[in-house]
Amino acid sequence: MTVTGATKVLAVLGDPVAHSLSPAMLGGWIADHGLDAVYVPLRVDRGEAARTFQALPGLGLHGANVTVPFKETALEAASVHSADVKTLGVANTLAWIGGQVHAFNTDCGGARAAIEEAHPGWAEAAQRVLVIGAGGAARAMAFGLVRGQGPHVTFVNRTRGKAEEAAALMRGFGPTDAQDWSALPDAFAEADVIVNASTLGMTGHATHPWPIERAKPSAIVYDAVYAPLETDLLKAARLRGLRTVDGLGMLIHQGAMAFRIWFGVAPDTAKARARLLAILAARA
Ligand code: NAP
């Protein structure tokens, strides 16, 4: 395509961003729809993050995704915040609308859309959700999964204080609590949905001897991590015959929601999955 002064510019902002799948996913959809737009990865220097994000409104991008570690900083760039963002204090999507920067959190809806796609009707039997982790992904997934349903959410996190903070955020939406890391086996036994929203199991990060033998036979095991696609947790769950959800679905659906915000059209999520699986296979 030819880039002109009219071409809309979108970016993923993070550090690191070199391995982000977003440029391939969003770039593929831009091409599918013949849009005059480009989507580029932009690594933001952590030491310059505050100044960079303060300057964003004047840059006039069409849209941006925000990834680790700037999902909180992104709020400072925005003057309009969606309800999800107000509750969670983290944004993953920015849109320049009518001269103002709007902040959204599409991880919430993306997490929910992915489990619904994989296991329709899952929510009917989900009375207890265990969320492992307490960072941005954990809070967004908990919020996305419980909204309007009312299951009990238990946060278990290496740092107990952060689990307490995450539980406090959820208190207006239903029953919730935080437990010590040592309570993980019992939390596995009680959960209808087990969510790993920590970095455990991610390529290059530590993993964990998950107490999968304690899980209910009816449990759904959902991992936010998508590299590798089948984490140690998902493999253990599959070998026990449990239902699973991988992290790629959430990535694709949160991206599709951002695409709809920016361009007003629903992109082809199945096509994106095929493209991203090919990229992940080439990297493996
Ligand atoms: P984050 O805010 O940095 O949180 C990281 C979490 O992992 C924290 O709860 C941290 O615990 C925990 N953790 C890190 N190392 C650990 C260890 N050795 N043992 C136990 N816990 C450990 O990151 P995030 O943005 O929430 O992302 C978390 C994961 O979700 C990442 O793997 C990311 O790729 C994935 N993610 C996926 C999607 C998707 O679309 N599929 C979207 C967003 C994120 P402490 O609080 O104790 O440090």
Tab-separated table of C-alpha atoms and ligand atoms in Angstrom:
chain	number	residue	atom	x	y	z
A	1	MET	CA	0.000	0.000	0.000
A	2	THR	CA	1.058	3.648	-0.463
A	3	VAL	CA	1.232	5.726	2.712
A	4	THR	CA	-0.019	9.308	2.232
A	5	GLY	CA	-0.920	12.204	4.497
A	6	ALA	CA	-4.438	10.761	4.695
A	7	THR	CA	-3.309	7.340	5.924
A	8	LYS	CA	-4.529	6.604	9.444
A	9	VAL	CA	-1.709	5.658	11.813
A	10	LEU	CA	-2.230	3.145	14.633
A	11	ALA	CA	0.335	1.599	16.959
A	12	VAL	CA	0.972	-0.806	19.791
A	13	LEU	CA	2.877	0.940	22.577
A	14	GLY	CA	4.885	-1.125	25.032
A	15	ASP	CA	8.300	-2.302	26.136
A	16	PRO	CA	9.144	-4.755	24.715
A	17	VAL	CA	6.947	-4.799	21.584
A	18	ALA	CA	9.170	-6.541	19.046
A	19	HIS	CA	7.409	-9.882	19.576
A	20	SER	CA	3.872	-8.485	19.751
A	21	LEU	CA	1.379	-10.316	17.537
A	22	SER	CA	-0.797	-7.197	17.285
A	23	PRO	CA	0.847	-5.730	14.134
A	24	ALA	CA	0.248	-8.987	12.234
A	25	MET	CA	-3.309	-9.318	13.557
A	26	LEU	CA	-4.389	-5.704	13.066
A	27	GLY	CA	-2.395	-5.309	9.851
A	28	GLY	CA	-4.130	-8.402	8.450
A	29	TRP	CA	-7.573	-6.969	9.217
A	30	ILE	CA	-6.640	-3.558	7.770
A	31	ALA	CA	-5.688	-5.339	4.515
A	32	ASP	CA	-8.844	-7.537	4.612
A	33	HIS	CA	-11.006	-4.405	4.708
A	34	GLY	CA	-8.895	-2.386	2.239
A	35	LEU	CA	-8.480	0.432	4.769
A	36	ASP	CA	-6.075	3.343	4.268
A	37	ALA	CA	-4.283	2.724	7.558
A	38	VAL	CA	-1.014	1.386	8.988
A	39	TYR	CA	-0.387	-0.309	12.355
A	40	VAL	CA	3.128	-0.248	13.761
A	41	PRO	CA	4.910	-1.442	16.921
A	42	LEU	CA	6.383	1.470	18.931
A	43	ARG	CA	8.736	0.682	21.801
A	44	VAL	CA	8.377	3.395	24.418
A	45	ASP	CA	11.460	4.064	26.548
A	46	ARG	CA	10.409	3.314	30.150
A	47	GLY	CA	12.356	6.321	31.438
A	48	GLU	CA	10.485	8.585	29.007
A	49	ALA	CA	7.053	6.986	29.402
A	50	ALA	CA	5.391	9.812	31.346
A	51	ARG	CA	6.483	12.456	28.810
A	52	THR	CA	5.662	10.203	25.847
A	53	PHE	CA	2.127	9.480	27.029
A	54	GLN	CA	1.520	13.140	27.947
A	55	ALA	CA	2.433	14.070	24.363
A	56	LEU	CA	0.150	11.444	22.784
A	57	PRO	CA	-3.015	13.592	22.453
A	58	GLY	CA	-1.117	15.994	20.179
A	59	LEU	CA	0.179	13.211	17.949
A	60	GLY	CA	-3.173	12.615	16.330
A	61	LEU	CA	-2.931	8.869	15.919
A	62	HIS	CA	-6.139	7.108	14.895
A	63	GLY	CA	-5.778	4.474	17.591
A	64	ALA	CA	-3.342	2.575	19.779
A	65	ASN	CA	-3.088	-0.594	21.796
A	66	VAL	CA	-1.156	-0.360	25.023
A	67	THR	CA	0.696	-3.272	26.518
A	68	VAL	CA	3.015	-4.011	29.459
A	69	PRO	CA	4.162	-1.950	31.335
A	70	PHE	CA	2.121	1.102	30.284
A	71	LYS	CA	-1.525	0.105	30.811
A	72	GLU	CA	-1.787	2.400	33.856
A	73	THR	CA	0.240	5.219	32.284
A	74	ALA	CA	-2.108	5.114	29.285
A	75	LEU	CA	-4.886	6.566	31.417
A	76	GLU	CA	-2.947	9.819	31.645
A	77	ALA	CA	-3.135	10.230	27.866
A	78	ALA	CA	-6.921	9.962	27.833
A	79	SER	CA	-9.570	12.514	28.729
A	80	VAL	CA	-12.524	10.124	28.297
A	81	HIS	CA	-12.589	6.705	30.023
A	82	SER	CA	-14.954	3.766	29.496
A	83	ALA	CA	-16.634	2.247	32.579
A	84	ASP	CA	-14.240	-0.762	32.506
A	85	VAL	CA	-11.228	1.521	32.602
A	86	LYS	CA	-12.638	3.591	35.468
A	87	THR	CA	-13.114	0.444	37.542
A	88	LEU	CA	-9.843	-1.275	36.717
A	89	GLY	CA	-7.450	1.664	36.470
A	90	VAL	CA	-5.818	0.119	33.387
A	91	ALA	CA	-6.427	0.741	29.672
A	92	ASN	CA	-5.288	-1.357	26.716
A	93	THR	CA	-6.911	0.618	23.873
A	94	LEU	CA	-6.838	4.306	22.974
A	95	ALA	CA	-8.905	5.998	20.274
A	96	TRP	CA	-8.699	9.586	19.041
A	97	ILE	CA	-12.364	10.599	18.674
A	98	GLY	CA	-13.546	14.168	18.005
A	99	GLY	CA	-10.215	15.638	19.070
A	100	GLN	CA	-10.132	13.750	22.368
A	101	VAL	CA	-8.297	10.596	23.429
A	102	HIS	CA	-10.675	7.914	24.726
A	103	ALA	CA	-9.414	4.979	26.851
A	104	PHE	CA	-10.964	1.494	26.797
A	105	ASN	CA	-10.160	-1.907	28.280
A	106	THR	CA	-11.030	-4.531	25.673
A	107	ASP	CA	-9.231	-7.275	27.660
A	108	CYS	CA	-12.407	-7.634	29.775
A	109	GLY	CA	-14.754	-8.277	26.864
A	110	GLY	CA	-12.056	-10.195	24.983
A	111	ALA	CA	-11.584	-12.618	27.884
A	112	ARG	CA	-15.321	-13.242	28.070
A	113	ALA	CA	-15.805	-13.620	24.321
A	114	ALA	CA	-13.016	-16.210	24.147
A	115	ILE	CA	-14.456	-18.503	26.837
A	116	GLU	CA	-17.953	-18.140	25.370
A	117	GLU	CA	-16.653	-19.083	21.937
A	118	ALA	CA	-14.779	-22.120	23.298
A	119	HIS	CA	-17.482	-23.317	25.753
A	120	PRO	CA	-20.907	-21.761	25.114
A	121	GLY	CA	-23.061	-21.792	28.229
A	122	TRP	CA	-20.042	-22.033	30.552
A	123	ALA	CA	-21.382	-19.315	32.852
A	124	GLU	CA	-24.512	-21.254	33.862
A	125	ALA	CA	-22.491	-23.673	36.020
A	126	ALA	CA	-19.739	-21.272	37.058
A	127	GLN	CA	-20.235	-20.456	40.718
A	128	ARG	CA	-16.579	-20.063	41.682
A	129	VAL	CA	-13.814	-18.545	39.573
A	130	LEU	CA	-10.183	-18.824	40.678
A	131	VAL	CA	-7.884	-16.140	39.253
A	132	ILE	CA	-4.146	-16.767	39.635
A	133	GLY	CA	-2.316	-13.439	39.478
A	134	ALA	CA	-3.346	-9.902	40.343
A	135	GLY	CA	-1.892	-7.705	37.594
A	136	GLY	CA	-3.667	-6.003	34.715
A	137	ALA	CA	-4.682	-9.240	32.981
A	138	ALA	CA	-5.996	-10.813	36.210
A	139	ARG	CA	-8.200	-7.840	37.022
A	140	ALA	CA	-9.493	-7.506	33.471
A	141	MET	CA	-10.255	-11.237	33.186
A	142	ALA	CA	-12.003	-11.358	36.559
A	143	PHE	CA	-14.102	-8.329	35.664
A	144	GLY	CA	-14.903	-9.692	32.207
A	145	LEU	CA	-15.876	-13.159	33.462
A	146	VAL	CA	-18.050	-12.205	36.430
A	147	ARG	CA	-19.870	-9.188	35.051
A	148	GLY	CA	-23.589	-9.635	35.465
A	149	GLN	CA	-23.206	-13.266	36.576
A	150	GLY	CA	-22.285	-13.034	40.237
A	151	PRO	CA	-19.918	-16.009	40.726
A	152	HIS	CA	-17.463	-15.863	43.614
A	153	VAL	CA	-13.986	-14.762	42.517
A	154	THR	CA	-10.924	-15.828	44.488
A	155	PHE	CA	-7.598	-14.169	43.705
A	156	VAL	CA	-4.427	-16.103	44.566
A	157	ASN	CA	-1.216	-14.232	43.874
A	158	ARG	CA	2.439	-14.593	44.812
A	159	THR	CA	2.237	-11.176	46.469
A	160	ARG	CA	-0.771	-11.427	48.788
A	161	GLY	CA	-1.232	-7.633	49.065
A	162	LYS	CA	-1.878	-7.316	45.331
A	163	ALA	CA	-4.482	-10.093	45.499
A	164	GLU	CA	-6.197	-8.109	48.271
A	165	GLU	CA	-6.156	-4.987	46.075
A	166	ALA	CA	-7.652	-6.896	43.130
A	167	ALA	CA	-10.375	-8.356	45.345
A	168	ALA	CA	-11.166	-4.886	46.694
A	169	LEU	CA	-11.683	-3.635	43.115
A	170	MET	CA	-14.188	-6.417	42.431
A	171	ARG	CA	-16.214	-5.924	45.606
A	172	GLY	CA	-18.906	-3.832	43.964
A	173	PHE	CA	-19.590	-6.600	41.435
A	174	GLY	CA	-20.080	-9.671	43.623
A	175	PRO	CA	-18.530	-11.933	46.248
A	176	THR	CA	-14.742	-12.051	46.165
A	177	ASP	CA	-11.740	-12.843	48.349
A	178	ALA	CA	-7.956	-13.099	48.282
A	179	GLN	CA	-5.955	-16.044	49.541
A	180	ASP	CA	-2.323	-16.960	50.186
A	181	TRP	CA	-0.263	-18.663	47.514
A	182	SER	CA	-0.167	-21.744	49.784
A	183	ALA	CA	-3.975	-22.043	49.407
A	184	LEU	CA	-3.679	-22.753	45.664
A	185	PRO	CA	-4.407	-26.543	45.877
A	186	ASP	CA	-7.633	-25.962	47.840
A	187	ALA	CA	-8.602	-23.108	45.511
A	188	PHE	CA	-8.148	-25.488	42.535
A	189	ALA	CA	-10.469	-27.991	44.206
A	190	GLU	CA	-13.248	-25.440	44.704
A	191	ALA	CA	-13.147	-23.652	41.345
A	192	ASP	CA	-15.486	-24.138	38.376
A	193	VAL	CA	-13.224	-21.941	36.242
A	194	ILE	CA	-9.457	-21.785	36.872
A	195	VAL	CA	-7.771	-18.784	35.236
A	196	ASN	CA	-4.018	-18.326	35.016
A	197	ALA	CA	-3.471	-14.585	34.562
A	198	SER	CA	0.111	-14.617	35.841
A	199	THR	CA	3.237	-14.858	33.713
A	200	LEU	CA	3.829	-18.416	34.984
A	201	GLY	CA	4.202	-20.778	32.037
A	202	MET	CA	5.061	-18.046	29.534
A	203	THR	CA	8.100	-18.707	27.330
A	204	GLY	CA	11.200	-17.478	29.176
A	205	HIS	CA	9.368	-17.268	32.528
A	206	ALA	CA	9.071	-19.648	35.470
A	207	THR	CA	6.406	-22.332	35.521
A	208	HIS	CA	4.714	-24.084	38.433
A	209	PRO	CA	3.796	-27.612	39.596
A	210	TRP	CA	0.072	-26.940	39.189
A	211	PRO	CA	-2.177	-29.014	41.518
A	212	ILE	CA	-4.341	-30.055	38.564
A	213	GLU	CA	-5.207	-33.386	40.235
A	214	ARG	CA	-7.264	-31.364	42.747
A	215	ALA	CA	-9.454	-29.728	40.067
A	216	LYS	CA	-13.101	-30.777	39.604
A	217	PRO	CA	-13.693	-33.010	36.556
A	218	SER	CA	-16.129	-30.334	35.306
A	219	ALA	CA	-13.647	-27.462	35.681
A	220	ILE	CA	-12.666	-25.202	32.796
A	221	VAL	CA	-8.979	-24.216	32.762
A	222	TYR	CA	-8.244	-20.885	31.056
A	223	ASP	CA	-4.716	-19.588	30.495
A	224	ALA	CA	-4.062	-15.970	29.457
A	225	VAL	CA	-0.610	-16.954	28.253
A	226	TYR	CA	-0.474	-17.681	24.503
A	227	ALA	CA	3.258	-18.277	23.986
A	228	PRO	CA	3.463	-21.208	24.191
A	229	LEU	CA	-0.074	-21.821	23.013
A	230	GLU	CA	-0.352	-24.945	25.150
A	231	THR	CA	1.168	-24.019	28.494
A	232	ASP	CA	2.145	-26.559	31.158
A	233	LEU	CA	-1.147	-25.774	32.889
A	234	LEU	CA	-3.249	-26.377	29.771
A	235	LYS	CA	-1.332	-29.557	28.949
A	236	ALA	CA	-1.907	-30.924	32.451
A	237	ALA	CA	-5.599	-30.014	32.198
A	238	ARG	CA	-5.928	-31.668	28.777
A	239	LEU	CA	-4.251	-34.851	30.034
A	240	ARG	CA	-6.806	-34.933	32.875
A	241	GLY	CA	-9.605	-34.536	30.342
A	242	LEU	CA	-10.617	-31.055	31.505
A	243	ARG	CA	-11.996	-28.379	29.198
A	244	THR	CA	-9.465	-25.678	28.319
A	245	VAL	CA	-9.255	-22.186	26.796
A	246	ASP	CA	-5.948	-20.857	25.433
A	247	GLY	CA	-4.782	-17.229	25.545
A	248	LEU	CA	-4.938	-16.666	21.807
A	249	GLY	CA	-8.734	-16.334	21.839
A	250	MET	CA	-8.570	-13.481	24.339
A	251	LEU	CA	-5.833	-11.747	22.350
A	252	ILE	CA	-7.879	-11.980	19.147
A	253	HIS	CA	-11.191	-10.901	20.670
A	254	GLN	CA	-9.693	-7.933	22.547
A	255	GLY	CA	-8.084	-6.891	19.244
A	256	ALA	CA	-11.364	-7.335	17.365
A	257	MET	CA	-13.122	-5.087	19.882
A	258	ALA	CA	-10.430	-2.420	19.438
A	259	PHE	CA	-10.771	-2.720	15.647
A	260	ARG	CA	-14.531	-2.140	15.912
A	261	ILE	CA	-13.922	0.964	18.059
A	262	TRP	CA	-11.468	2.387	15.493
A	263	PHE	CA	-13.130	1.406	12.215
A	264	GLY	CA	-16.741	0.484	13.058
A	265	VAL	CA	-16.527	-2.977	11.450
A	266	ALA	CA	-16.191	-6.468	12.926
A	267	PRO	CA	-13.055	-8.203	11.623
A	268	ASP	CA	-12.712	-11.917	10.842
A	269	THR	CA	-11.484	-13.533	14.085
A	270	ALA	CA	-11.117	-17.019	12.549
A	271	LYS	CA	-8.816	-15.631	9.868
A	272	ALA	CA	-6.744	-13.915	12.555
A	273	ARG	CA	-6.411	-17.159	14.504
A	274	ALA	CA	-5.116	-18.995	11.435
A	275	ARG	CA	-2.600	-16.229	10.737
A	276	LEU	CA	-1.374	-16.050	14.332
A	277	LEU	CA	-1.097	-19.830	14.666
A	278	ALA	CA	1.176	-19.809	11.608
A	279	ILE	CA	3.373	-17.110	13.184
A	280	LEU	CA	3.550	-18.937	16.525
A	281	ALA	CA	4.404	-22.207	14.741
A	282	ALA	CA	7.206	-20.470	12.815
A	283	ARG	CA	8.605	-19.051	16.068
A	284	ALA	CA	8.470	-22.351	17.986
B	1	NAP	P1	1.569	-8.080	35.219
B	1	NAP	O1	0.633	-6.957	35.502
B	1	NAP	O2	3.037	-7.828	35.169
B	1	NAP	O3	1.271	-9.240	36.307
B	1	NAP	C1	2.087	-10.373	36.380
B	1	NAP	C2	1.502	-11.342	37.379
B	1	NAP	O4	2.288	-12.549	37.348
B	1	NAP	C3	1.536	-10.829	38.816
B	1	NAP	O5	0.371	-11.245	39.478
B	1	NAP	C4	2.784	-11.512	39.378
B	1	NAP	O6	2.763	-11.705	40.770
B	1	NAP	C5	2.700	-12.855	38.681
B	1	NAP	N1	4.000	-13.538	38.657
B	1	NAP	C6	5.100	-13.174	37.968
B	1	NAP	N2	6.117	-14.047	38.185
B	1	NAP	C7	5.627	-14.969	39.058
B	1	NAP	C8	6.182	-16.116	39.692
B	1	NAP	N3	7.457	-16.496	39.472
B	1	NAP	N4	5.406	-16.837	40.512
B	1	NAP	C9	4.113	-16.479	40.752
B	1	NAP	N5	3.535	-15.391	40.186
B	1	NAP	C10	4.282	-14.647	39.356
B	1	NAP	O7	1.224	-8.751	33.814
B	1	NAP	P2	-0.192	-8.825	33.066
B	1	NAP	O8	-0.297	-7.737	32.088
B	1	NAP	O9	-1.261	-8.970	34.099
B	1	NAP	O10	-0.008	-10.184	32.219
B	1	NAP	C11	-0.018	-11.457	32.857
B	1	NAP	C12	-0.003	-12.540	31.782
B	1	NAP	O11	-1.178	-12.450	30.980
B	1	NAP	C13	1.178	-12.429	30.808
B	1	NAP	O12	1.655	-13.725	30.536
B	1	NAP	C14	0.575	-11.819	29.563
B	1	NAP	O13	1.236	-12.214	28.383
B	1	NAP	C15	-0.826	-12.425	29.611
B	1	NAP	N6	-1.800	-11.581	28.906
B	1	NAP	C16	-2.503	-12.160	27.902
B	1	NAP	C17	-3.435	-11.427	27.229
B	1	NAP	C18	-4.201	-12.072	26.122
B	1	NAP	O14	-4.860	-11.347	25.350
B	1	NAP	N7	-4.188	-13.386	26.029
B	1	NAP	C19	-3.685	-10.079	27.571
B	1	NAP	C20	-2.964	-9.525	28.616
B	1	NAP	C21	-2.006	-10.292	29.271
B	1	NAP	P3	3.314	-10.565	41.775
B	1	NAP	O15	2.188	-9.604	41.971
B	1	NAP	O16	3.678	-11.308	42.981
B	1	NAP	O17	4.498	-9.909	41.095
